[in-house]
Amino acid sequence: MRTKGRMKKKILLLCLSLLLAVANVQPGMTQVDGQPSLDFPMQDQLVKTAKEIVKAYETGNWETLRKDATENAIFHNLGSYDSLTIDQTIKYWKKGRESATPVLSEDGVWLGVSIAEGAGKGNWVLHWGTNTLSYPNGETISFPYHVALKFEGNKVNAAHFYYDNNKIIRALGYEIQPPFEEEESEDPSAEIDGSKKGS
């Protein structure tokens, strides 16, 4: 039983390493000098706080959100915004409740990580789950998400959200057009065949 738990932690550590390697919102996060640790003194408390923050989003409990976040906390990648303050985040989520109600899956994964050195230095809680938005007309849209919460002491100081916004936009019936039209190119195999004939 203990071996299964260790194997799960190793797999999650590998996922964390891959996530940090491809994080493009803050390029400095890819430069992790210290070895991440999955076992650190505040881990259980921080995971509990992270669960409260995510539940506060789901239920619209803005008092809990404020209690569990620092005054200068920044929330990244919500909607089309690069970053929002705690007040802007609450305003954004309140506005969203006018058109959809979120329900988060109960089987999400939670992982506490401590990074000793580098740009990502600090205590983090990583969470993967599924969000289902329910609209007044009965329509629902489900999509997987990931959130990385960075802590300052025992409060969230930064939150990085990752999810497929295009899936939501398309499900609502909107089209996404590229900023340019691709030119129709000739069949590349025709060029190859032509060059063989000429040689």
mmCIF file of C-alpha atoms in Angstrom:
data_model
loop_
_atom_site.group_PDB
_atom_site.id
_atom_site.type_symbol
_atom_site.label_atom_id
_atom_site.label_comp_id
_atom_site.label_asym_id
_atom_site.label_seq_id
_atom_site.Cartn_x
_atom_site.Cartn_y
_atom_site.Cartn_z
ATOM 1 C CA MET A 1 0.000 0.000 0.000
ATOM 2 C CA ARG A 2 2.846 2.354 0.906
ATOM 3 C CA THR A 3 4.660 1.511 -2.345
ATOM 4 C CA LYS A 4 1.566 2.536 -4.339
ATOM 5 C CA GLY A 5 1.549 5.911 -2.558
ATOM 6 C CA ARG A 6 5.242 6.450 -3.318
ATOM 7 C CA MET A 7 4.744 5.477 -6.959
ATOM 8 C CA LYS A 8 1.802 7.907 -7.230
ATOM 9 C CA LYS A 9 3.952 10.693 -5.767
ATOM 10 C CA LYS A 10 6.762 9.889 -8.236
ATOM 11 C CA ILE A 11 4.320 10.040 -11.147
ATOM 12 C CA LEU A 12 2.903 13.331 -9.885
ATOM 13 C CA LEU A 13 6.451 14.698 -9.453
ATOM 14 C CA LEU A 14 7.162 13.778 -13.071
ATOM 15 C CA CYS A 15 3.974 15.622 -14.103
ATOM 16 C CA LEU A 16 5.076 18.629 -12.051
ATOM 17 C CA SER A 17 8.496 18.626 -13.727
ATOM 18 C CA LEU A 18 6.868 18.531 -17.158
ATOM 19 C CA LEU A 19 4.440 21.300 -16.197
ATOM 20 C CA LEU A 20 7.234 23.558 -14.989
ATOM 21 C CA ALA A 21 9.227 22.829 -18.134
ATOM 22 C CA VAL A 22 6.427 23.932 -20.458
ATOM 23 C CA ALA A 23 4.977 26.795 -18.408
ATOM 24 C CA ASN A 24 4.872 29.722 -20.817
ATOM 25 C CA VAL A 25 3.065 32.291 -18.727
ATOM 26 C CA GLN A 26 6.137 33.031 -16.630
ATOM 27 C CA PRO A 27 9.214 31.820 -18.533
ATOM 28 C CA GLY A 28 11.361 32.091 -15.403
ATOM 29 C CA MET A 29 9.502 29.149 -13.876
ATOM 30 C CA THR A 30 11.271 26.776 -16.268
ATOM 31 C CA GLN A 31 14.553 27.507 -14.494
ATOM 32 C CA VAL A 32 14.066 25.345 -11.427
ATOM 33 C CA ASP A 33 17.456 24.989 -9.746
ATOM 34 C CA GLY A 34 16.350 23.200 -6.588
ATOM 35 C CA GLN A 35 14.986 19.671 -6.379
ATOM 36 C CA PRO A 36 11.206 19.820 -5.779
ATOM 37 C CA SER A 37 10.077 18.170 -2.536
ATOM 38 C CA LEU A 38 6.731 16.447 -2.098
ATOM 39 C CA ASP A 39 7.067 16.256 1.666
ATOM 40 C CA PHE A 40 7.405 19.508 3.617
ATOM 41 C CA PRO A 41 6.150 20.740 7.017
ATOM 42 C CA MET A 42 3.167 22.869 5.886
ATOM 43 C CA GLN A 43 1.991 20.578 3.092
ATOM 44 C CA ASP A 44 -1.235 19.327 4.707
ATOM 45 C CA GLN A 45 -2.305 22.813 5.836
ATOM 46 C CA LEU A 46 -1.602 24.357 2.413
ATOM 47 C CA VAL A 47 -3.521 21.626 0.571
ATOM 48 C CA LYS A 48 -6.454 22.262 2.934
ATOM 49 C CA THR A 49 -6.294 26.017 2.171
ATOM 50 C CA ALA A 50 -6.038 25.319 -1.568
ATOM 51 C CA LYS A 51 -9.184 23.173 -1.389
ATOM 52 C CA GLU A 52 -10.977 26.016 0.437
ATOM 53 C CA ILE A 53 -9.937 28.507 -2.284
ATOM 54 C CA VAL A 54 -11.159 26.248 -5.109
ATOM 55 C CA LYS A 55 -14.419 25.529 -3.244
ATOM 56 C CA ALA A 56 -14.855 29.289 -2.655
ATOM 57 C CA TYR A 57 -14.742 29.796 -6.440
ATOM 58 C CA GLU A 58 -17.315 27.053 -6.985
ATOM 59 C CA THR A 59 -19.765 28.283 -4.336
ATOM 60 C CA GLY A 60 -19.154 32.029 -4.719
ATOM 61 C CA ASN A 61 -17.881 32.327 -1.145
ATOM 62 C CA TRP A 62 -15.910 35.556 -1.622
ATOM 63 C CA GLU A 63 -15.226 36.010 2.115
ATOM 64 C CA THR A 64 -13.328 32.705 2.228
ATOM 65 C CA LEU A 65 -11.470 33.637 -0.949
ATOM 66 C CA ARG A 66 -10.319 36.900 0.657
ATOM 67 C CA LYS A 67 -9.442 35.142 3.938
ATOM 68 C CA ASP A 68 -7.246 32.524 2.221
ATOM 69 C CA ALA A 69 -5.445 34.914 -0.176
ATOM 70 C CA THR A 70 -2.934 37.683 0.519
ATOM 71 C CA GLU A 71 -4.033 41.282 -0.133
ATOM 72 C CA ASN A 72 -1.694 41.515 -3.123
ATOM 73 C CA ALA A 73 -2.526 38.076 -4.586
ATOM 74 C CA ILE A 74 -2.538 37.883 -8.384
ATOM 75 C CA PHE A 75 -4.738 35.475 -10.380
ATOM 76 C CA HIS A 76 -3.395 34.609 -13.848
ATOM 77 C CA ASN A 77 -5.075 33.356 -17.053
ATOM 78 C CA LEU A 78 -8.764 33.835 -16.237
ATOM 79 C CA GLY A 79 -10.788 34.350 -19.387
ATOM 80 C CA SER A 80 -8.816 36.634 -21.678
ATOM 81 C CA TYR A 81 -6.983 38.374 -18.823
ATOM 82 C CA ASP A 82 -3.266 37.950 -18.192
ATOM 83 C CA SER A 83 -3.570 38.812 -14.494
ATOM 84 C CA LEU A 84 -6.158 40.108 -12.036
ATOM 85 C CA THR A 85 -6.031 41.331 -8.438
ATOM 86 C CA ILE A 86 -8.218 39.679 -5.789
ATOM 87 C CA ASP A 87 -10.919 42.384 -6.226
ATOM 88 C CA GLN A 88 -10.845 42.069 -10.025
ATOM 89 C CA THR A 89 -10.999 38.261 -9.762
ATOM 90 C CA ILE A 90 -14.065 38.384 -7.521
ATOM 91 C CA LYS A 91 -15.729 40.883 -9.871
ATOM 92 C CA TYR A 92 -14.915 38.630 -12.861
ATOM 93 C CA TRP A 93 -16.284 35.513 -11.143
ATOM 94 C CA LYS A 94 -19.411 37.349 -9.920
ATOM 95 C CA LYS A 95 -20.105 38.503 -13.481
ATOM 96 C CA GLY A 96 -19.648 34.916 -14.703
ATOM 97 C CA ARG A 97 -22.344 33.731 -12.276
ATOM 98 C CA GLU A 98 -24.862 35.850 -14.204
ATOM 99 C CA SER A 99 -24.603 33.451 -17.152
ATOM 100 C CA ALA A 100 -23.307 30.125 -15.764
ATOM 101 C CA THR A 101 -23.004 28.130 -12.550
ATOM 102 C CA PRO A 102 -19.791 26.125 -12.039
ATOM 103 C CA VAL A 103 -19.707 22.611 -10.576
ATOM 104 C CA LEU A 104 -16.305 21.025 -9.941
ATOM 105 C CA SER A 105 -15.667 17.288 -10.006
ATOM 106 C CA GLU A 106 -15.085 15.646 -6.642
ATOM 107 C CA ASP A 107 -12.290 13.395 -7.928
ATOM 108 C CA GLY A 108 -9.659 16.069 -8.530
ATOM 109 C CA VAL A 109 -5.965 15.505 -7.794
ATOM 110 C CA TRP A 110 -4.066 17.629 -5.230
ATOM 111 C CA LEU A 111 -0.294 17.812 -4.884
ATOM 112 C CA GLY A 112 1.766 19.926 -2.480
ATOM 113 C CA VAL A 113 5.270 20.811 -3.713
ATOM 114 C CA SER A 114 8.093 22.817 -2.176
ATOM 115 C CA ILE A 115 10.799 24.255 -4.440
ATOM 116 C CA ALA A 116 13.993 25.283 -2.648
ATOM 117 C CA GLU A 117 15.695 27.500 -5.248
ATOM 118 C CA GLY A 118 15.200 29.333 -8.521
ATOM 119 C CA ALA A 119 12.422 31.462 -9.977
ATOM 120 C CA GLY A 120 9.734 29.045 -8.771
ATOM 121 C CA LYS A 121 11.060 29.017 -5.189
ATOM 122 C CA GLY A 122 8.358 28.547 -2.591
ATOM 123 C CA ASN A 123 5.507 26.289 -1.528
ATOM 124 C CA TRP A 124 2.934 25.349 -4.148
ATOM 125 C CA VAL A 125 -0.247 23.305 -4.355
ATOM 126 C CA LEU A 126 -1.093 21.908 -7.783
ATOM 127 C CA HIS A 127 -4.615 20.768 -8.587
ATOM 128 C CA TRP A 128 -6.186 19.033 -11.580
ATOM 129 C CA GLY A 129 -9.948 18.657 -11.999
ATOM 130 C CA THR A 130 -12.989 19.059 -14.255
ATOM 131 C CA ASN A 131 -15.295 22.090 -14.281
ATOM 132 C CA THR A 132 -18.852 21.899 -15.619
ATOM 133 C CA LEU A 133 -20.582 25.181 -16.399
ATOM 134 C CA SER A 134 -24.402 25.044 -16.349
ATOM 135 C CA TYR A 135 -26.330 27.694 -18.271
ATOM 136 C CA PRO A 136 -29.932 28.853 -17.638
ATOM 137 C CA ASN A 137 -31.100 27.234 -20.914
ATOM 138 C CA GLY A 138 -30.036 23.822 -19.534
ATOM 139 C CA GLU A 139 -26.877 23.587 -21.625
ATOM 140 C CA THR A 140 -23.678 22.402 -19.924
ATOM 141 C CA ILE A 141 -20.003 22.603 -20.915
ATOM 142 C CA SER A 142 -17.367 20.438 -19.196
ATOM 143 C CA PHE A 143 -13.620 20.948 -19.474
ATOM 144 C CA PRO A 144 -10.495 19.846 -17.618
ATOM 145 C CA TYR A 145 -8.482 22.481 -15.759
ATOM 146 C CA HIS A 146 -5.274 22.834 -13.807
ATOM 147 C CA VAL A 147 -4.461 25.448 -11.169
ATOM 148 C CA ALA A 148 -1.058 26.082 -9.580
ATOM 149 C CA LEU A 149 -1.320 28.000 -6.299
ATOM 150 C CA LYS A 150 1.801 29.640 -4.849
ATOM 151 C CA PHE A 151 1.767 30.421 -1.139
ATOM 152 C CA GLU A 152 3.210 33.196 0.962
ATOM 153 C CA GLY A 153 3.134 31.856 4.492
ATOM 154 C CA ASN A 154 -0.225 30.087 4.783
ATOM 155 C CA LYS A 155 -2.082 32.220 2.199
ATOM 156 C CA VAL A 156 -2.280 32.078 -1.592
ATOM 157 C CA ASN A 157 -0.173 34.801 -3.189
ATOM 158 C CA ALA A 158 -0.488 33.731 -6.843
ATOM 159 C CA ALA A 159 -2.820 31.461 -8.794
ATOM 160 C CA HIS A 160 -2.129 30.239 -12.339
ATOM 161 C CA PHE A 161 -5.129 28.750 -14.164
ATOM 162 C CA TYR A 162 -4.802 26.538 -17.252
ATOM 163 C CA TYR A 163 -7.827 25.382 -19.239
ATOM 164 C CA ASP A 164 -9.072 25.235 -22.835
ATOM 165 C CA ASN A 165 -10.931 28.517 -23.222
ATOM 166 C CA ASN A 166 -11.537 27.751 -26.928
ATOM 167 C CA LYS A 167 -13.650 24.718 -25.998
ATOM 168 C CA ILE A 168 -15.984 26.978 -24.006
ATOM 169 C CA ILE A 169 -16.150 29.597 -26.769
ATOM 170 C CA ARG A 170 -16.949 26.999 -29.446
ATOM 171 C CA ALA A 171 -19.518 25.229 -27.243
ATOM 172 C CA LEU A 172 -21.341 28.557 -26.895
ATOM 173 C CA GLY A 173 -21.656 28.671 -30.702
ATOM 174 C CA TYR A 174 -18.946 31.208 -31.497
ATOM 175 C CA GLU A 175 -16.435 30.699 -34.275
ATOM 176 C CA ILE A 176 -12.736 31.385 -33.975
ATOM 177 C CA GLN A 177 -11.193 32.723 -37.155
ATOM 178 C CA PRO A 178 -7.435 32.841 -37.736
ATOM 179 C CA PRO A 179 -6.009 36.367 -38.145
ATOM 180 C CA PHE A 180 -4.962 35.535 -41.703
ATOM 181 C CA GLU A 181 -6.118 33.273 -44.474
ATOM 182 C CA GLU A 182 -3.779 30.508 -45.494
ATOM 183 C CA GLU A 183 -2.879 30.449 -49.130
ATOM 184 C CA GLU A 184 -3.708 27.284 -50.950
ATOM 185 C CA SER A 185 -0.412 25.647 -51.744
ATOM 186 C CA GLU A 186 0.185 23.207 -54.512
ATOM 187 C CA ASP A 187 0.513 19.562 -53.689
ATOM 188 C CA PRO A 188 4.168 19.169 -52.579
ATOM 189 C CA SER A 189 4.293 15.682 -54.078
ATOM 190 C CA ALA A 190 3.625 17.209 -57.523
ATOM 191 C CA GLU A 191 6.785 19.317 -57.194
ATOM 192 C CA ILE A 192 8.800 16.248 -56.232
ATOM 193 C CA ASP A 193 7.412 14.235 -59.161
ATOM 194 C CA GLY A 194 8.145 17.151 -61.540
ATOM 195 C CA SER A 195 11.746 17.446 -60.379
ATOM 196 C CA LYS A 196 12.252 13.702 -60.887
ATOM 197 C CA LYS A 197 10.995 13.992 -64.463
ATOM 198 C CA GLY A 198 13.379 16.838 -65.216
ATOM 199 C CA SER A 199 16.466 15.058 -63.871
#
